[in-house]
Amino acid sequence: MTSQTKAELDAFRDEVAAFLDTAPTDAIREAGRKTTSAFPPFEQAVAWQVILNEKGWAAPDWPEEYGGTGWSGAQRTIFEEEYRKRDLPPLLPNSLKMVGPLLIDLGTEEQKAKYLPRILSGEDYWTQGYSEPNSGSDLASLKCSAVADGEDYIINGSKIWTTFAHKSNRMFMLVRTSAEGKKQQGITFLLLDRTDFPGMDIRPIRGLDGNAEFCEVFFDNVRVPQSGRVGAENEGWSVAKHLLKHERNGSSNSPVLVRYLQRITESAREEMSPFGGRLSDDPVFQRDLGALHADVTTLAHFERLIMGGHEMANDPALPSVAKTMTTELTQRVSLMMTRIAGLEGLSLQLDALTVGSGVDPMGSELDLIAMPFYLNSRATTIYAGTNEIQRDLIARSLQVA
Amino acid sequence: MDISQTDEQKMLQDSVTRLLERSYDFEARQKLLASGQPWSPDTWQSLAEMGILGLPISEESGGFGGSMADIVSIAEPFGAHLLIEPFVSSILLGGQCLAHGEGPAAEAQLARILTGEQTAAFAHEEGRGTADPALVSLAASESDGGFTLNGEKRMVLGGAQADVLVVSARARGAAPAKDGLSVFMVDPDQKGVRIKPFVTIDGRHAAHITFDGVRIPAARRIVAEGYDVLEQVISKAIIALCAEAVGAMGALLRLTGEYASTRKQFGTPIAAFQTISHRLADMKIAYVKARSNLLYTTALKDAGHASPLDVSVLKGQIGTLGRQIGEAAIQTHGGVGMTDEISIGHFHKRILAINALFGDSEYHFRAVGQSLASS
Ligand SMILES: Cc1cc2nc3c(=O)[nH]c(=O)nc-3n(C[C@H](O)[C@H](O)[C@H](O)COP(=O)(O)OP(=O)(O)OC[C@H]3O[C@@H](n4cnc5c(N)ncnc54)[C@H](O)[C@@H]3O)c2cc1C
């Protein structure tokens, strides 16, 4: 399956382990343990990216010439496993997994030179401005408009659910540049060098877990240079579709779920069962844990096949299959976590969840993250294309003409 | 067995609904939460004046002797409006224990609770869900004509605001055991009582409370052998909580149906997509199941036939069906369903909290299965 010997891979694992044991600061580790979303605590995730980038490990899956590591699938899996074992925070996805790979594929040389190094270094953070209040699943109906004016575009309209817009300094967005023809035809893909252009206004929105992770962004005659366009005018839809491949392909999600199951099991060993003994002795818990473990293991097997370049990876429905499988399993794991936390999951502990607050959780750390994680993970079946839309795509791939 | 709502119940329900529609819409409720007040004194006073605080309490204890069906009639609109007032904690739990209590102290205290001028809190939970009173282990050791309390209670609803704590404790033996449980009235200001207040995901004020060598005179032990009282009090509270959950489920069903009919994507209301319409249908089916369970169990209770098994079936079903409805409502709303700015998520969080109180659905289903298998 791989060209590396077991000894080489073992040595690699040792190197990764040694680095991950020493490089992250305490705040970064705390952020990792308190991550309750696909989006980790912002400041610590950026700090961690800076450290990883100095080591050359910020973007393992990028091509080597742009700063990738050139690791084999087996090495990447090892890295993920060692990473998760230590509860380190994931890196913020938008720049490294979305706009970066997109620019590598479709950006001009100038755009690559300008943006890629700052994406790797963590200096820039990109927010994704696609969705609008009336255009979610039907994204192509978007209305936020850009009208050419000399060297610039003038943008009017709004975007919503823009994750971390209030923390970002750049935005990639879709705008309407033409109302002619099919709705997909008049869309343009733009890079915005700032998120504080005159006329731009960002309103954070509180989520179910009590945190403001996403925002609404208003544009009132915002003037931006046309040089920020990726691809041709009115051809932004195909650019966006290209990017979507990167977004949905994701990477390996099973290691984090494996780790969550371990944390669940550790807690169950501490906890009394209302039926006597420890919760970990309870046959019902054991059965449910077993069923979850089976599904997480299945996901891990699947991900290894894909990473190893199995032909299954060429299936056009694969991104949708992976997205559906992963998100629904994540929700089940999060539900199991709330079951373990029980009543202790009901207290709202935003202070204790804030990295560096110095406020101790009232129960265990698992009790602290269980409910925010469960509530936040309801979003996984909504964002990046709802699971209803994914199932449509999967079904479409099976229909014969 | 009477299973239809009486005219009086209908009137009671309508007048509660009118009060809440007038003064307790979602905006008003959110403003109340944001103010940091644990509940609205005005609303609490209105409920007292309507006779609702005395409804669950027997006439000989100074209440109105309402039936379970009466309580359910008002608890459903409470749930549909996400009422945060301490009806369950101060009346159904604390108040009911006081009503079962012996001695003039309990009687006088209850009178102050029923007028709404004071509140009680029920300090009972000890872990992640103390589903069965037999599991209570907070120690009450008897000496010198009194008791000394040592231990911890978790998630005491209204615990930091209460004028009196009604505490379940073990005077004899070791958990799990039905024998040896007593109920005490404790002054929260007393030496050795440490209160750690917090807010819950469903907007309630609660507290973890530690009892560190708290001395209680014998006269403030209001129930000496308390298992049956606790079981009765809790089963009534469970049914009322389930009624609140069903009220919340009904609201979710209505709001989600409305949203799916008006939200357009791809040029049509999303309700036109079969996956959405079938999900709405499943929500409706779940709601009918939940409400049937609630109303029939309520009637059983009033007829004196509701066994612990019946109550467990209800609690287990409500937890599971409620979560199903809540999750479906969020998913159908898409991005806006993930915000705290609309009511959908708040209904779901209320349902989740109700599920976790007094044993979650996993606990109750297993308890039912265990009891069936061993009988
Ligand atoms: C936490 C979170 C973070 C997000 N981050 C970002 C971000 O950074 N940038 C960004 O641009 N967007 C972001 N989004 C937005 C996300 O992409 C949209 O929420 C998503 O596309 C769904 O759109 P909507 O919310 O308008 O729901 P709608 O499209 O209105 O969908 C409502 C319901 O109808 C269903 N539905 C719609 N059409 C169909 C159909 N044809 N068949 C069957 N069912 C259908 C949906 O599946 C859903 O259940 C985020 C969303 C969330 C929840």
CSV table of N, CA, C and O in Angstrom, one decimal, chain A residues 149-232:
chain,number,residue,atom,x,y,z
A,149,ASP,N,-17.2,49.5,-12.0
A,149,ASP,CA,-17.1,51.0,-12.0
A,149,ASP,C,-15.6,51.3,-12.2
A,149,ASP,O,-14.8,51.2,-11.2
A,150,GLY,N,-15.1,51.6,-13.4
A,150,GLY,CA,-13.7,51.8,-13.6
A,150,GLY,C,-12.9,50.6,-13.3
A,150,GLY,O,-13.3,49.5,-13.8
A,151,GLU,N,-11.9,50.7,-12.5
A,151,GLU,CA,-11.1,49.5,-12.1
A,151,GLU,C,-11.8,48.7,-11.0
A,151,GLU,O,-11.2,47.7,-10.5
A,152,ASP,N,-12.9,49.2,-10.5
A,152,ASP,CA,-13.5,48.6,-9.3
A,152,ASP,C,-14.8,47.9,-9.5
A,152,ASP,O,-15.4,48.0,-10.6
A,153,TYR,N,-15.3,47.3,-8.5
A,153,TYR,CA,-16.7,46.9,-8.4
A,153,TYR,C,-17.3,47.6,-7.2
A,153,TYR,O,-16.7,47.9,-6.2
A,154,ILE,N,-18.6,47.9,-7.3
A,154,ILE,CA,-19.3,48.5,-6.2
A,154,ILE,C,-20.3,47.4,-5.7
A,154,ILE,O,-21.2,46.9,-6.5
A,155,ILE,N,-20.2,47.0,-4.4
A,155,ILE,CA,-21.0,45.9,-3.9
A,155,ILE,C,-22.1,46.4,-3.0
A,155,ILE,O,-21.9,47.2,-2.2
A,156,ASN,N,-23.3,45.8,-3.3
A,156,ASN,CA,-24.5,46.1,-2.4
A,156,ASN,C,-25.2,44.8,-2.1
A,156,ASN,O,-25.4,44.0,-3.0
A,157,GLY,N,-25.6,44.7,-0.9
A,157,GLY,CA,-26.4,43.5,-0.5
A,157,GLY,C,-25.9,43.0,0.8
A,157,GLY,O,-25.3,43.7,1.6
A,158,SER,N,-26.2,41.7,1.1
A,158,SER,CA,-25.7,41.2,2.4
A,158,SER,C,-25.4,39.7,2.3
A,158,SER,O,-25.9,39.0,1.4
A,159,LYS,N,-24.6,39.2,3.2
A,159,LYS,CA,-24.2,37.8,3.3
A,159,LYS,C,-24.6,37.4,4.7
A,159,LYS,O,-24.6,38.2,5.7
A,160,ILE,N,-24.8,36.1,4.9
A,160,ILE,CA,-25.2,35.7,6.3
A,160,ILE,C,-24.6,34.3,6.6
A,160,ILE,O,-24.2,33.6,5.6
A,161,TRP,N,-24.5,34.0,7.8
A,161,TRP,CA,-23.9,32.8,8.4
A,161,TRP,C,-22.4,32.7,8.1
A,161,TRP,O,-21.8,31.7,8.1
A,162,THR,N,-21.8,33.9,7.9
A,162,THR,CA,-20.4,34.0,7.5
A,162,THR,C,-19.6,33.7,8.8
A,162,THR,O,-19.4,34.6,9.6
A,163,THR,N,-19.0,32.5,8.8
A,163,THR,CA,-18.3,32.1,10.0
A,163,THR,C,-17.1,32.9,10.2
A,163,THR,O,-16.3,33.1,9.3
A,164,PHE,N,-16.9,33.4,11.5
A,164,PHE,CA,-15.8,34.1,11.9
A,164,PHE,C,-15.5,35.4,11.1
A,164,PHE,O,-14.4,35.9,11.0
A,165,ALA,N,-16.5,35.9,10.4
A,165,ALA,CA,-16.3,37.2,9.7
A,165,ALA,C,-15.8,38.3,10.6
A,165,ALA,O,-15.0,39.1,10.2
A,166,HIS,N,-16.3,38.2,11.9
A,166,HIS,CA,-15.8,39.3,12.8
A,166,HIS,C,-14.4,39.1,13.3
A,166,HIS,O,-13.8,39.9,14.0
A,167,LYS,N,-13.8,38.0,12.9
A,167,LYS,CA,-12.4,37.7,13.3
A,167,LYS,C,-11.5,37.8,12.1
A,167,LYS,O,-10.2,37.7,12.2
A,168,SER,N,-12.0,37.8,10.9
A,168,SER,CA,-11.2,37.6,9.7
A,168,SER,C,-10.8,39.0,9.2
A,168,SER,O,-11.3,40.0,9.5
A,169,ASN,N,-9.7,39.0,8.4
A,169,ASN,CA,-9.3,40.2,7.8
A,169,ASN,C,-9.5,40.1,6.2
A,169,ASN,O,-9.3,41.1,5.5
A,170,ARG,N,-9.9,39.0,5.7
A,170,ARG,CA,-10.1,38.9,4.3
A,170,ARG,C,-11.4,38.1,4.1
A,170,ARG,O,-11.8,37.3,4.9
A,171,MET,N,-12.0,38.3,2.9
A,171,MET,CA,-13.2,37.5,2.6
A,171,MET,C,-13.2,37.0,1.1
A,171,MET,O,-12.8,37.8,0.2
A,172,PHE,N,-13.5,35.8,0.9
A,172,PHE,CA,-13.8,35.4,-0.5
A,172,PHE,C,-15.3,35.3,-0.6
A,172,PHE,O,-16.0,34.8,0.3
A,173,MET,N,-15.8,35.8,-1.8
A,173,MET,CA,-17.3,35.9,-1.8
A,173,MET,C,-17.8,35.7,-3.3
A,173,MET,O,-17.0,35.7,-4.2
A,174,LEU,N,-19.1,35.4,-3.3
A,174,LEU,CA,-19.8,35.3,-4.6
A,174,LEU,C,-20.7,36.5,-4.7
A,174,LEU,O,-21.4,36.8,-3.8
A,175,VAL,N,-20.6,37.1,-5.9
A,175,VAL,CA,-21.5,38.3,-6.1
A,175,VAL,C,-22.2,38.1,-7.5
A,175,VAL,O,-21.7,37.4,-8.3
A,176,ARG,N,-23.3,38.8,-7.6
A,176,ARG,CA,-24.0,38.8,-8.9
A,176,ARG,C,-23.5,40.0,-9.7
A,176,ARG,O,-23.6,41.1,-9.3
A,177,THR,N,-23.0,39.6,-10.9
A,177,THR,CA,-22.5,40.7,-11.8
A,177,THR,C,-23.4,40.7,-13.1
A,177,THR,O,-23.2,41.6,-13.9
A,178,SER,N,-24.4,39.8,-13.2
A,178,SER,CA,-25.3,39.9,-14.3
A,178,SER,C,-26.6,39.2,-14.0
A,178,SER,O,-26.6,38.2,-13.3
A,179,ALA,N,-27.7,39.7,-14.5
A,179,ALA,CA,-29.0,39.1,-14.2
A,179,ALA,C,-29.5,38.4,-15.5
A,179,ALA,O,-30.6,37.9,-15.5
A,180,GLU,N,-28.6,38.3,-16.5
A,180,GLU,CA,-29.0,37.7,-17.8
A,180,GLU,C,-28.8,36.2,-17.6
A,180,GLU,O,-28.0,35.7,-16.9
A,181,GLY,N,-29.6,35.5,-18.4
A,181,GLY,CA,-29.4,34.0,-18.6
A,181,GLY,C,-29.8,33.2,-17.3
A,181,GLY,O,-30.5,33.7,-16.4
A,182,LYS,N,-29.2,32.0,-17.3
A,182,LYS,CA,-29.4,31.2,-16.1
A,182,LYS,C,-28.8,31.8,-14.9
A,182,LYS,O,-27.8,32.5,-15.0
A,183,LYS,N,-29.4,31.5,-13.7
A,183,LYS,CA,-29.0,32.1,-12.5
A,183,LYS,C,-27.5,31.8,-12.2
A,183,LYS,O,-26.8,32.7,-11.6
A,184,GLN,N,-27.0,30.7,-12.6
A,184,GLN,CA,-25.6,30.3,-12.4
A,184,GLN,C,-24.7,31.2,-13.2
A,184,GLN,O,-23.5,31.3,-12.9
A,185,GLN,N,-25.2,31.8,-14.3
A,185,GLN,CA,-24.3,32.4,-15.2
A,185,GLN,C,-23.8,33.8,-14.8
A,185,GLN,O,-22.7,34.2,-15.3
A,186,GLY,N,-24.5,34.5,-14.0
A,186,GLY,CA,-24.1,35.9,-13.7
A,186,GLY,C,-23.4,36.1,-12.4
A,186,GLY,O,-23.4,37.1,-11.8
A,187,ILE,N,-22.7,35.0,-12.0
A,187,ILE,CA,-22.0,35.1,-10.7
A,187,ILE,C,-20.5,35.2,-10.8
A,187,ILE,O,-19.9,34.6,-11.7
A,188,THR,N,-19.9,36.0,-10.0
A,188,THR,CA,-18.5,36.2,-10.0
A,188,THR,C,-17.9,36.0,-8.7
A,188,THR,O,-18.5,36.2,-7.6
A,189,PHE,N,-16.7,35.4,-8.7
A,189,PHE,CA,-15.9,35.0,-7.5
A,189,PHE,C,-14.9,36.1,-7.2
A,189,PHE,O,-14.1,36.5,-8.0
A,190,LEU,N,-15.0,36.7,-6.0
A,190,LEU,CA,-14.2,37.8,-5.6
A,190,LEU,C,-13.4,37.6,-4.4
A,190,LEU,O,-13.9,37.0,-3.4
A,191,LEU,N,-12.1,38.1,-4.3
A,191,LEU,CA,-11.3,38.1,-3.1
A,191,LEU,C,-11.3,39.5,-2.6
A,191,LEU,O,-11.0,40.5,-3.3
A,192,LEU,N,-11.7,39.7,-1.3
A,192,LEU,CA,-11.7,41.0,-0.7
A,192,LEU,C,-10.5,41.1,0.2
A,192,LEU,O,-10.3,40.3,1.1
A,193,ASP,N,-9.7,42.1,0.0
A,193,ASP,CA,-8.4,42.3,0.8
A,193,ASP,C,-8.7,42.7,2.2
A,193,ASP,O,-7.8,42.7,3.0
A,194,ARG,N,-9.9,43.2,2.5
A,194,ARG,CA,-10.2,43.7,3.8
A,194,ARG,C,-11.6,43.3,4.2
A,194,ARG,O,-12.4,43.0,3.3
A,195,THR,N,-11.9,43.3,5.5
A,195,THR,CA,-13.3,43.1,5.9
A,195,THR,C,-13.8,44.4,6.5
A,195,THR,O,-14.9,44.4,7.2
A,196,ASP,N,-13.0,45.4,6.4
A,196,ASP,CA,-13.5,46.7,7.0
A,196,ASP,C,-13.4,47.8,6.0
A,196,ASP,O,-13.2,49.0,6.3
A,197,PHE,N,-13.8,47.5,4.7
A,197,PHE,CA,-13.9,48.5,3.7
A,197,PHE,C,-15.1,49.4,4.2
A,197,PHE,O,-16.0,49.0,4.8
A,198,PRO,N,-14.9,50.7,3.8
A,198,PRO,CA,-16.0,51.6,4.1
A,198,PRO,C,-17.4,51.1,3.5
A,198,PRO,O,-17.4,50.6,2.3
A,199,GLY,N,-18.4,51.1,4.3
A,199,GLY,CA,-19.7,50.6,3.8
A,199,GLY,C,-19.9,49.1,4.2
A,199,GLY,O,-21.0,48.6,4.0
A,200,MET,N,-18.9,48.5,4.8
A,200,MET,CA,-19.1,47.1,5.2
A,200,MET,C,-19.4,47.1,6.7
A,200,MET,O,-18.8,47.8,7.5
A,201,ASP,N,-20.4,46.3,7.1
A,201,ASP,CA,-20.8,46.2,8.5
A,201,ASP,C,-21.0,44.8,8.9
A,201,ASP,O,-21.7,44.0,8.2
A,202,ILE,N,-20.4,44.4,10.0
A,202,ILE,CA,-20.5,43.0,10.4
A,202,ILE,C,-21.2,42.8,11.7
A,202,ILE,O,-20.8,43.5,12.7
A,203,ARG,N,-22.2,42.0,11.7
A,203,ARG,CA,-23.0,41.8,12.9
A,203,ARG,C,-22.9,40.3,13.4
A,203,ARG,O,-23.4,39.4,12.7
A,204,PRO,N,-22.2,40.1,14.5
A,204,PRO,CA,-22.1,38.7,15.0
A,204,PRO,C,-23.5,38.1,15.4
A,204,PRO,O,-24.3,38.9,15.9
A,205,ILE,N,-23.7,36.9,15.2
A,205,ILE,CA,-25.0,36.2,15.6
A,205,ILE,C,-24.7,35.1,16.6
A,205,ILE,O,-23.8,34.3,16.4
A,206,ARG,N,-25.5,35.1,17.7
A,206,ARG,CA,-25.3,34.1,18.7
A,206,ARG,C,-25.9,32.8,18.3
A,206,ARG,O,-27.0,32.7,17.8
A,207,GLY,N,-25.1,31.7,18.4
A,207,GLY,CA,-25.6,30.4,18.1
A,207,GLY,C,-26.3,29.7,19.3
A,207,GLY,O,-26.4,30.3,20.4
A,208,LEU,N,-26.8,28.5,19.0
A,208,LEU,CA,-27.5,27.7,20.1
A,208,LEU,C,-26.7,27.5,21.3
A,208,LEU,O,-27.2,27.4,22.4
A,209,ASP,N,-25.4,27.4,21.1
A,209,ASP,CA,-24.5,27.1,22.2
A,209,ASP,C,-24.1,28.4,23.0
A,209,ASP,O,-23.3,28.3,23.9
A,210,GLY,N,-24.6,29.5,22.5
A,210,GLY,CA,-24.4,30.8,23.3
A,210,GLY,C,-23.2,31.6,22.7
A,210,GLY,O,-22.9,32.7,23.1
A,211,ASN,N,-22.4,31.0,21.8
A,211,ASN,CA,-21.3,31.6,21.2
A,211,ASN,C,-21.6,32.3,19.9
A,211,ASN,O,-22.5,31.8,19.2
A,212,ALA,N,-21.0,33.4,19.6
A,212,ALA,CA,-21.2,34.1,18.3
A,212,ALA,C,-20.1,33.6,17.4
A,212,ALA,O,-18.9,34.0,17.5
A,213,GLU,N,-20.4,32.6,16.6
A,213,GLU,CA,-19.4,32.0,15.7
A,213,GLU,C,-19.7,32.5,14.3
A,213,GLU,O,-18.7,32.6,13.5
A,214,PHE,N,-20.9,32.8,13.9
A,214,PHE,CA,-21.2,33.3,12.6
A,214,PHE,C,-21.8,34.7,12.6
A,214,PHE,O,-22.1,35.2,13.7
A,215,CYS,N,-21.9,35.3,11.4
A,215,CYS,CA,-22.2,36.8,11.4
A,215,CYS,C,-23.1,37.0,10.2
A,215,CYS,O,-23.3,36.2,9.3
A,216,GLU,N,-23.7,38.2,10.2
A,216,GLU,CA,-24.3,38.8,9.0
A,216,GLU,C,-23.4,39.9,8.6
A,216,GLU,O,-23.0,40.7,9.4
A,217,VAL,N,-23.2,40.0,7.3
A,217,VAL,CA,-22.3,41.1,6.7
A,217,VAL,C,-23.1,41.9,5.7
A,217,VAL,O,-23.7,41.4,4.8
A,218,PHE,N,-23.1,43.2,6.0
A,218,PHE,CA,-23.9,44.1,5.1
A,218,PHE,C,-22.9,44.9,4.2
A,218,PHE,O,-21.9,45.4,4.7
A,219,PHE,N,-23.3,45.1,3.0
A,219,PHE,CA,-22.5,45.9,2.0
A,219,PHE,C,-23.4,47.1,1.5
A,219,PHE,O,-24.4,46.9,0.9
A,220,ASP,N,-22.8,48.2,1.8
A,220,ASP,CA,-23.5,49.4,1.3
A,220,ASP,C,-22.6,50.2,0.4
A,220,ASP,O,-21.7,50.9,1.0
A,221,ASN,N,-22.7,50.1,-0.9
A,221,ASN,CA,-21.8,50.7,-1.8
A,221,ASN,C,-20.3,50.5,-1.5
A,221,ASN,O,-19.6,51.5,-1.3
A,222,VAL,N,-19.9,49.3,-1.3
A,222,VAL,CA,-18.6,49.0,-0.9
A,222,VAL,C,-17.7,48.9,-2.2
A,222,VAL,O,-18.0,48.1,-3.1
A,223,ARG,N,-16.7,49.7,-2.3
A,223,ARG,CA,-15.8,49.7,-3.5
A,223,ARG,C,-14.6,48.8,-3.3
A,223,ARG,O,-13.9,49.0,-2.4
A,224,VAL,N,-14.5,47.8,-4.2
A,224,VAL,CA,-13.3,46.9,-4.1
A,224,VAL,C,-12.7,46.8,-5.5
A,224,VAL,O,-13.4,46.9,-6.5
A,225,PRO,N,-11.4,46.5,-5.6
A,225,PRO,CA,-10.7,46.5,-6.9
A,225,PRO,C,-11.1,45.2,-7.7
A,225,PRO,O,-11.3,44.1,-7.1
A,226,GLN,N,-11.2,45.3,-9.0
A,226,GLN,CA,-11.6,44.1,-9.8
A,226,GLN,C,-10.4,43.1,-9.8
A,226,GLN,O,-10.6,42.0,-10.2
A,227,SER,N,-9.2,43.6,-9.5
A,227,SER,CA,-8.1,42.6,-9.5
A,227,SER,C,-8.3,41.5,-8.5
A,227,SER,O,-7.6,40.5,-8.6
A,228,GLY,N,-9.3,41.6,-7.6
A,228,GLY,CA,-9.5,40.5,-6.7
A,228,GLY,C,-10.3,39.4,-7.3
A,228,GLY,O,-10.7,38.4,-6.6
A,229,ARG,N,-10.7,39.5,-8.6
A,229,ARG,CA,-11.5,38.4,-9.2
A,229,ARG,C,-10.8,37.2,-9.4
A,229,ARG,O,-9.6,37.2,-9.8
A,230,VAL,N,-11.3,36.0,-9.1
A,230,VAL,CA,-10.7,34.7,-9.5
A,230,VAL,C,-11.6,34.2,-10.7
A,230,VAL,O,-12.8,34.1,-10.6
A,231,GLY,N,-10.9,33.9,-11.8
A,231,GLY,CA,-11.6,33.5,-13.0
A,231,GLY,C,-12.2,34.7,-13.7
A,231,GLY,O,-12.0,35.8,-13.2
A,232,ALA,N,-13.0,34.4,-14.7
A,232,ALA,CA,-13.6,35.5,-15.5
A,232,ALA,C,-14.8,36.1,-14.8
A,232,ALA,O,-15.5,35.4,-14.0
